[in-house]
Short mmCIF file of C-alpha atoms in Angstrom, two decimals:
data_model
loop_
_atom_site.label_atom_id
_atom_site.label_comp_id
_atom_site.label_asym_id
_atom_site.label_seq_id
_atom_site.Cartn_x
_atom_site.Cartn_y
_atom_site.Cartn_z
CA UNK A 14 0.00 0.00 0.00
CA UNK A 15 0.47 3.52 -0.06
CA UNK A 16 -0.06 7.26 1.21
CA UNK A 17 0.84 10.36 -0.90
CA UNK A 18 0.86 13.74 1.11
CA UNK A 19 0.73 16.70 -0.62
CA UNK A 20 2.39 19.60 1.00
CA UNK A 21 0.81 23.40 1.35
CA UNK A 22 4.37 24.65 0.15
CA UNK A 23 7.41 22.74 -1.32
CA UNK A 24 9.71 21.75 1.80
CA UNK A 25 13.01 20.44 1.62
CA UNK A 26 12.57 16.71 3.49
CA UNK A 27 15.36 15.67 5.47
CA UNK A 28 14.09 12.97 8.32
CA UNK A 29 10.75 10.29 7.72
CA UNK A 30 9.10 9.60 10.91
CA UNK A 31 7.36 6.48 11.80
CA UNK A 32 4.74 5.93 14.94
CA UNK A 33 2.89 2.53 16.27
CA UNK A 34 1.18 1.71 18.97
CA UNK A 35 3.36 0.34 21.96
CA UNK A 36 2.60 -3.81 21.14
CA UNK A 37 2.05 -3.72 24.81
CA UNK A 38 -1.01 -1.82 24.47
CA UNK A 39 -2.12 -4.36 21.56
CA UNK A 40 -2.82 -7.95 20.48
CA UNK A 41 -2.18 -7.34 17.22
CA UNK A 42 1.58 -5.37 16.11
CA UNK A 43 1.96 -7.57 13.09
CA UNK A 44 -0.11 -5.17 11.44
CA UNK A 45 2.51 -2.99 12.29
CA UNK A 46 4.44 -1.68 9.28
CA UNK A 47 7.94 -2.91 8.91
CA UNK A 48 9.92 -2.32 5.23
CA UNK A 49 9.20 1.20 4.32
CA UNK A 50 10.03 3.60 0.89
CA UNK A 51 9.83 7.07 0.63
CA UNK A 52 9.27 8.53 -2.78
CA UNK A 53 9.46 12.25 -3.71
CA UNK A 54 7.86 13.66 -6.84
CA UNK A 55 10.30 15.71 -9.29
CA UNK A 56 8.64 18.69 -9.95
CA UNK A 57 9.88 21.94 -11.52
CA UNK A 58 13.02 22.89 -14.11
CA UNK A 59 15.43 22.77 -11.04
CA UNK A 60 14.50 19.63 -9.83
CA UNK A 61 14.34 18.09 -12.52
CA UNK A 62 17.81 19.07 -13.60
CA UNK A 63 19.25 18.15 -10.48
CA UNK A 64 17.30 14.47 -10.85
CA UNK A 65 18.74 13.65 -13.85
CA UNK A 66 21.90 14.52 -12.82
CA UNK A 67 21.53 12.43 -9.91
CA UNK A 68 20.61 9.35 -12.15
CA UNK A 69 23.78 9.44 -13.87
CA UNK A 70 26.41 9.92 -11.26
CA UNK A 71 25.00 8.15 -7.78
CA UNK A 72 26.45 5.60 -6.28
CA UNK A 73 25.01 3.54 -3.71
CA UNK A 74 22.79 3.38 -1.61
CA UNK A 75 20.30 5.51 -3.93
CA UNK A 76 21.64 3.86 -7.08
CA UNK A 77 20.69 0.63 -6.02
CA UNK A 78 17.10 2.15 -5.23
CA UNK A 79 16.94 4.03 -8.58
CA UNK A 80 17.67 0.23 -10.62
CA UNK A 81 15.99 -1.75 -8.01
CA UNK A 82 12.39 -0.09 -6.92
CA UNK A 83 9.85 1.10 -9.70
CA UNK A 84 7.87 4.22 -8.89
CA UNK A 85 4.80 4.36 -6.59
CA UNK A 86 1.98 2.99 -8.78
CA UNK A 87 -0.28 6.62 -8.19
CA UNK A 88 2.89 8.08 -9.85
CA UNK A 89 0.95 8.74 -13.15
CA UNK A 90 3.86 8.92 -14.92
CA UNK A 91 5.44 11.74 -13.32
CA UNK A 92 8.95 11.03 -12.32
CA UNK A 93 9.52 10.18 -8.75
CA UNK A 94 12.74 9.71 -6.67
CA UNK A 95 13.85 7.23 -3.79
CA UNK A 96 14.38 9.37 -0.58
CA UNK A 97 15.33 6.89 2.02
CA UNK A 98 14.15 2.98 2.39
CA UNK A 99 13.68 1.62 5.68
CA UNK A 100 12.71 -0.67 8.54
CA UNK A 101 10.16 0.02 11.25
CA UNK A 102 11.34 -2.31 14.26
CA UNK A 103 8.64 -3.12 16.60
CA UNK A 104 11.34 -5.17 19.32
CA UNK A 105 12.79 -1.67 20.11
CA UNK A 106 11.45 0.19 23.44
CA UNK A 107 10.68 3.64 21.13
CA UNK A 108 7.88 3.36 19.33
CA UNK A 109 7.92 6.46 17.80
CA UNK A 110 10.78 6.08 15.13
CA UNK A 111 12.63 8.62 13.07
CA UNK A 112 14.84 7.35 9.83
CA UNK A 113 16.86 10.18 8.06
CA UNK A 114 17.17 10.65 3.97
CA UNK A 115 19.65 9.46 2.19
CA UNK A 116 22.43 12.34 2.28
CA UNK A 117 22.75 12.33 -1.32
CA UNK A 118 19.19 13.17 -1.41
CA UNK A 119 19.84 15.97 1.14
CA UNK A 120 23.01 17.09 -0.53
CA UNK A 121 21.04 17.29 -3.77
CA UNK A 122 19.01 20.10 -2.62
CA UNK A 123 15.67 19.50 -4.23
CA UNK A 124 12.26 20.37 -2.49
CA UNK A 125 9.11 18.75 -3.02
CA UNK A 126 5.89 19.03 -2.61
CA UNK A 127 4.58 15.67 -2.69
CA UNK A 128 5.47 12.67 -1.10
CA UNK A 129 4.89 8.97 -0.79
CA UNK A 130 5.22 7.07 1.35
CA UNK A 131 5.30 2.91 0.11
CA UNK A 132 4.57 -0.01 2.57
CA UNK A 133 6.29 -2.80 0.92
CA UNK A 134 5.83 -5.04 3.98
CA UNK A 135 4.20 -5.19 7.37
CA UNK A 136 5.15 -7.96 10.55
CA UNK A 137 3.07 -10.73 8.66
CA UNK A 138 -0.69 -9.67 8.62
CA UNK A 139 -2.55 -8.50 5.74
CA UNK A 140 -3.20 -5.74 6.85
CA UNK A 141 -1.28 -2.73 7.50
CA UNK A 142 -1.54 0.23 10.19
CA UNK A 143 0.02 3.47 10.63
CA UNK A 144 0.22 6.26 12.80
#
């Protein structure tokens, strides 16, 4: 699954946060989310520049992301980059997490103002929950 979130103004995104309820306070934290992706839409001469310029000279960890992951499927074919991919761990005792972007992505400079976030996976259930 998937949520897009469309900003008021274009931000420049440099941290993802994650929140779940505590599994103590549940009987069911496999509908947790666990392997996350966050997409950002290219929009706008400058980003798009700096995109394409990005697809020709990363290396990894967004390289592998850029060959490995297709874009979100509500894309419509506008062009969409990987921000950061990561794991929501229910086991730890803060259940509020926050996962950072990948610094070429913050060294890039672009703003957006959409994102989307992609649940690839969740702690075995079939269904998903987020906070």
């Amino acid at each position: 699954g998937q949520i897009a979130i469309a900003f008021q103004d274009v931000v420049h995104v440099t941290h993802v946060m994650v929140d779940h309820i505590l599994a103590e306070l549940t009987n069911a934290i496999e509908i947790a989310p666990c392997k996350l992706l966050l997409w950002g839409m290219v929009d706008g001469e400058d980003n798009l520049a700096k995109y394409h310029s990005l697809q020709s000279s990363t290396t990894s960890p967004l390289c592998d992301l850029l060959t490995a992951c297709m874009a979100p499927a509500l894309s419509r074919g506008m062009p969409f980059v990987p921000l950061v991919s990561f794991d929501y761990n229910i086991h730890v005792a803060n259940h509020t997490q926050l996962f950072p972007i990948l610094d070429s992505m913050v060294a890039a400079g672009m703003d957006f103002g959409v994102v989307v976030l992609e649940i690839l996976d969740n702690w075995d259930s079939g269904l998903t929950c987020l906070y």
